[in-house]
Amino acid sequence: MPGSYTLQQFVAELRAITASRPQVSAILQQVKPLARRFATSSELRGRCNLQCDEQQGFGFQLLHEEPDHMLAVAVLSWLPGRGTPPHDHGTWGVVVGVSGDEVNAFWQRVDDGTRPGYAELRRLSEKTFSPGDAIAITPEIIHSVRNETDRISVSLHVYGRNINFTGRSQFDPERRTVTPWTVVQN
């Protein structure tokens, strides 16, 4: 019964999948359906607090991470009309829509990355993700997220490592800058 799938069961399966250190593509292929299943669980629905950080535009509710910061599971709550700058993750990830829609724009870095603090990006595509939709993210993918609705949207995020411990970056396409990025987690 999908509604009874627990965080404890989900994390146990994540540990089993990653224990042998398979290729990222194999991890993503196995984690994606499990994340979809957990996103529909009554336990996850009961844990969504919808608290958002006004300054950053979203709330990051950490549900689980290992002592070494691996296998992070979080619920993100997005304020209406708010989102993120383009960013990478520095780790693999799976994101599943829980409620509301989120617009993801995908970007490509076109400079060679040799100038510190400098980055040129090209916008590639855009896709709206709805509840139940899932996206698999490799460490080098650059995307931005925006809630273009008039109510809070919620998504489940599963990462190979807590994103505040990956050395990830945010990008400003207009100023052509790249800077380190961490998020406020509650």
Short mmCIF file of C-alpha atoms in Angstrom, two decimals:
data_model
loop_
_atom_site.label_atom_id
_atom_site.label_comp_id
_atom_site.label_asym_id
_atom_site.label_seq_id
_atom_site.Cartn_x
_atom_site.Cartn_y
_atom_site.Cartn_z
CA MET A 1 0.00 0.00 0.00
CA PRO A 2 1.77 3.20 -1.20
CA GLY A 3 0.33 5.40 1.57
CA SER A 4 2.10 3.39 4.28
CA TYR A 5 5.65 3.66 2.91
CA THR A 6 7.71 5.21 5.73
CA LEU A 7 10.78 7.41 5.85
CA GLN A 8 12.58 4.59 7.66
CA GLN A 9 11.78 2.16 4.82
CA PHE A 10 12.75 4.71 2.19
CA VAL A 11 16.11 5.44 3.85
CA ALA A 12 16.82 1.71 4.26
CA GLU A 13 16.30 1.26 0.51
CA LEU A 14 18.50 4.29 -0.27
CA ARG A 15 21.26 2.77 1.85
CA ALA A 16 20.95 -0.57 0.06
CA ILE A 17 21.08 1.08 -3.37
CA THR A 18 24.14 3.19 -2.61
CA ALA A 19 26.06 0.62 -0.51
CA SER A 20 27.90 -0.85 -3.49
CA ARG A 21 28.69 2.61 -4.90
CA PRO A 22 27.12 2.07 -8.33
CA GLN A 23 27.25 4.59 -11.17
CA VAL A 24 25.15 7.73 -10.69
CA SER A 25 22.85 6.73 -13.56
CA ALA A 26 22.08 3.41 -11.85
CA ILE A 27 21.39 5.15 -8.54
CA LEU A 28 19.02 7.64 -10.17
CA GLN A 29 17.18 4.90 -12.04
CA GLN A 30 16.54 3.02 -8.79
CA VAL A 31 15.86 6.01 -6.52
CA LYS A 32 13.37 7.78 -8.79
CA PRO A 33 10.46 5.30 -8.38
CA LEU A 34 11.11 5.01 -4.64
CA ALA A 35 11.07 8.79 -4.25
CA ARG A 36 7.79 8.94 -6.17
CA ARG A 37 6.38 6.32 -3.81
CA PHE A 38 7.53 8.19 -0.69
CA ALA A 39 6.17 11.48 -2.09
CA THR A 40 2.66 9.99 -1.96
CA SER A 41 3.03 8.51 1.52
CA SER A 42 0.89 9.59 4.43
CA GLU A 43 4.06 9.98 6.52
CA LEU A 44 5.52 12.55 4.13
CA ARG A 45 2.23 14.43 3.92
CA GLY A 46 2.16 14.58 7.72
CA ARG A 47 5.70 15.99 7.86
CA CYS A 48 5.19 18.87 5.39
CA ASN A 49 5.22 21.99 7.55
CA LEU A 50 5.05 24.53 4.68
CA GLN A 51 7.34 26.94 6.51
CA CYS A 52 9.23 29.15 4.11
CA ASP A 53 12.21 31.40 4.67
CA GLU A 54 11.08 34.80 3.37
CA GLN A 55 14.59 35.90 2.44
CA GLN A 56 15.51 32.86 0.35
CA GLY A 57 11.96 32.30 -0.96
CA PHE A 58 11.58 28.70 0.14
CA GLY A 59 11.78 26.47 3.18
CA PHE A 60 14.14 23.49 3.41
CA GLN A 61 12.88 20.93 5.93
CA LEU A 62 15.53 18.25 6.40
CA LEU A 63 13.88 14.90 7.19
CA HIS A 64 17.00 12.73 7.15
CA GLU A 65 20.72 12.75 6.54
CA GLU A 66 23.43 10.33 7.52
CA PRO A 67 26.07 11.43 10.10
CA ASP A 68 28.54 12.02 7.23
CA HIS A 69 25.94 14.24 5.44
CA MET A 70 25.19 11.56 2.84
CA LEU A 71 21.66 10.56 1.77
CA ALA A 72 19.77 13.74 2.52
CA VAL A 73 15.98 13.69 2.28
CA ALA A 74 14.15 17.02 2.49
CA VAL A 75 10.85 18.74 1.80
CA LEU A 76 11.09 22.11 0.09
CA SER A 77 8.18 24.56 0.32
CA TRP A 78 8.23 27.31 -2.31
CA LEU A 79 6.63 30.72 -1.79
CA PRO A 80 4.35 31.97 -4.59
CA GLY A 81 6.24 33.92 -7.23
CA ARG A 82 9.63 32.96 -5.79
CA GLY A 83 12.38 30.59 -6.78
CA THR A 84 16.10 30.06 -7.08
CA PRO A 85 18.87 31.40 -9.28
CA PRO A 86 20.46 28.90 -11.64
CA HIS A 87 22.51 26.46 -9.57
CA ASP A 88 24.17 23.07 -9.58
CA HIS A 89 24.08 20.53 -6.77
CA GLY A 90 27.50 18.88 -6.67
CA THR A 91 25.73 15.56 -6.05
CA TRP A 92 23.05 13.39 -7.60
CA GLY A 93 19.45 14.13 -6.75
CA VAL A 94 15.83 13.21 -7.38
CA VAL A 95 13.04 15.77 -6.99
CA VAL A 96 9.35 14.83 -6.95
CA GLY A 97 6.42 17.23 -7.02
CA VAL A 98 4.16 16.84 -3.97
CA SER A 99 1.69 19.74 -4.36
CA GLY A 100 1.48 22.68 -6.73
CA ASP A 101 3.53 23.26 -9.87
CA GLU A 102 7.18 24.25 -10.19
CA VAL A 103 8.85 25.57 -13.31
CA ASN A 104 12.36 24.23 -13.86
CA ALA A 105 14.63 25.98 -16.35
CA PHE A 106 17.72 24.08 -17.47
CA TRP A 107 20.97 25.83 -18.26
CA GLN A 108 24.33 25.01 -19.82
CA ARG A 109 27.62 26.54 -18.79
CA VAL A 110 29.34 27.70 -21.98
CA ASP A 111 32.60 29.18 -20.68
CA ASP A 112 35.53 26.91 -19.84
CA GLY A 113 35.33 27.48 -16.07
CA THR A 114 38.91 28.69 -15.71
CA ARG A 115 38.16 32.26 -14.52
CA PRO A 116 37.32 32.30 -10.80
CA GLY A 117 33.94 33.90 -10.13
CA TYR A 118 33.05 34.07 -13.83
CA ALA A 119 30.50 31.95 -15.70
CA GLU A 120 28.53 32.25 -18.89
CA LEU A 121 25.25 30.34 -19.10
CA ARG A 122 22.86 29.56 -21.92
CA ARG A 123 19.24 28.71 -21.13
CA LEU A 124 18.37 25.40 -22.78
CA SER A 125 14.79 24.49 -21.91
CA GLU A 126 11.99 24.82 -19.41
CA LYS A 127 9.55 22.29 -17.98
CA THR A 128 6.69 22.57 -15.50
CA PHE A 129 6.64 19.78 -12.91
CA SER A 130 3.36 18.86 -11.22
CA PRO A 131 2.56 16.52 -8.32
CA GLY A 132 3.97 13.06 -9.05
CA ASP A 133 6.40 14.30 -11.70
CA ALA A 134 10.02 13.44 -10.95
CA ILE A 135 13.34 14.75 -12.19
CA ALA A 136 16.70 13.02 -11.85
CA ILE A 137 19.63 15.40 -11.42
CA THR A 138 23.27 14.56 -12.03
CA PRO A 139 25.94 16.55 -10.16
CA GLU A 140 26.75 18.82 -13.10
CA ILE A 141 23.19 19.75 -14.15
CA ILE A 142 22.40 23.44 -13.75
CA HIS A 143 18.78 24.45 -13.26
CA SER A 144 16.62 27.10 -11.66
CA VAL A 145 13.25 26.59 -9.98
CA ARG A 146 10.29 28.94 -9.73
CA ASN A 147 6.82 28.70 -8.22
CA GLU A 148 4.68 30.74 -10.61
CA THR A 149 1.42 29.95 -8.80
CA ASP A 150 -0.42 31.95 -6.15
CA ARG A 151 0.06 29.38 -3.38
CA ILE A 152 2.92 27.47 -1.74
CA SER A 153 4.18 24.50 -3.75
CA VAL A 154 5.92 21.53 -2.17
CA SER A 155 8.48 19.05 -3.47
CA LEU A 156 10.44 16.10 -2.09
CA HIS A 157 14.22 16.29 -2.61
CA VAL A 158 16.58 13.33 -2.24
CA TYR A 159 20.32 13.96 -2.55
CA GLY A 160 23.39 11.76 -2.44
CA ARG A 161 24.87 14.31 -0.05
CA ASN A 162 23.34 17.26 1.81
CA ILE A 163 23.65 20.15 -0.66
CA ASN A 164 25.25 22.43 1.92
CA PHE A 165 28.26 20.07 1.98
CA THR A 166 28.93 19.65 -1.75
CA GLY A 167 30.64 22.92 -2.68
CA ARG A 168 27.81 23.73 -5.05
CA SER A 169 27.40 27.01 -6.91
CA GLN A 170 24.78 29.55 -7.90
CA PHE A 171 24.98 31.52 -11.12
CA ASP A 172 23.89 34.99 -12.21
CA PRO A 173 23.48 34.81 -16.00
CA GLU A 174 23.13 38.59 -16.42
CA ARG A 175 26.23 39.49 -14.41
CA ARG A 176 28.05 36.35 -15.61
CA THR A 177 29.08 35.37 -12.09
CA VAL A 178 29.33 32.13 -10.15
CA THR A 179 29.47 32.01 -6.34
CA PRO A 180 29.27 29.32 -3.65
CA TRP A 181 25.73 28.64 -2.43
CA THR A 182 24.27 27.16 0.71
CA VAL A 183 20.65 27.31 1.85
CA VAL A 184 18.91 27.93 5.16
CA GLN A 185 17.64 24.59 6.47
CA ASN A 186 14.97 24.28 9.13
#
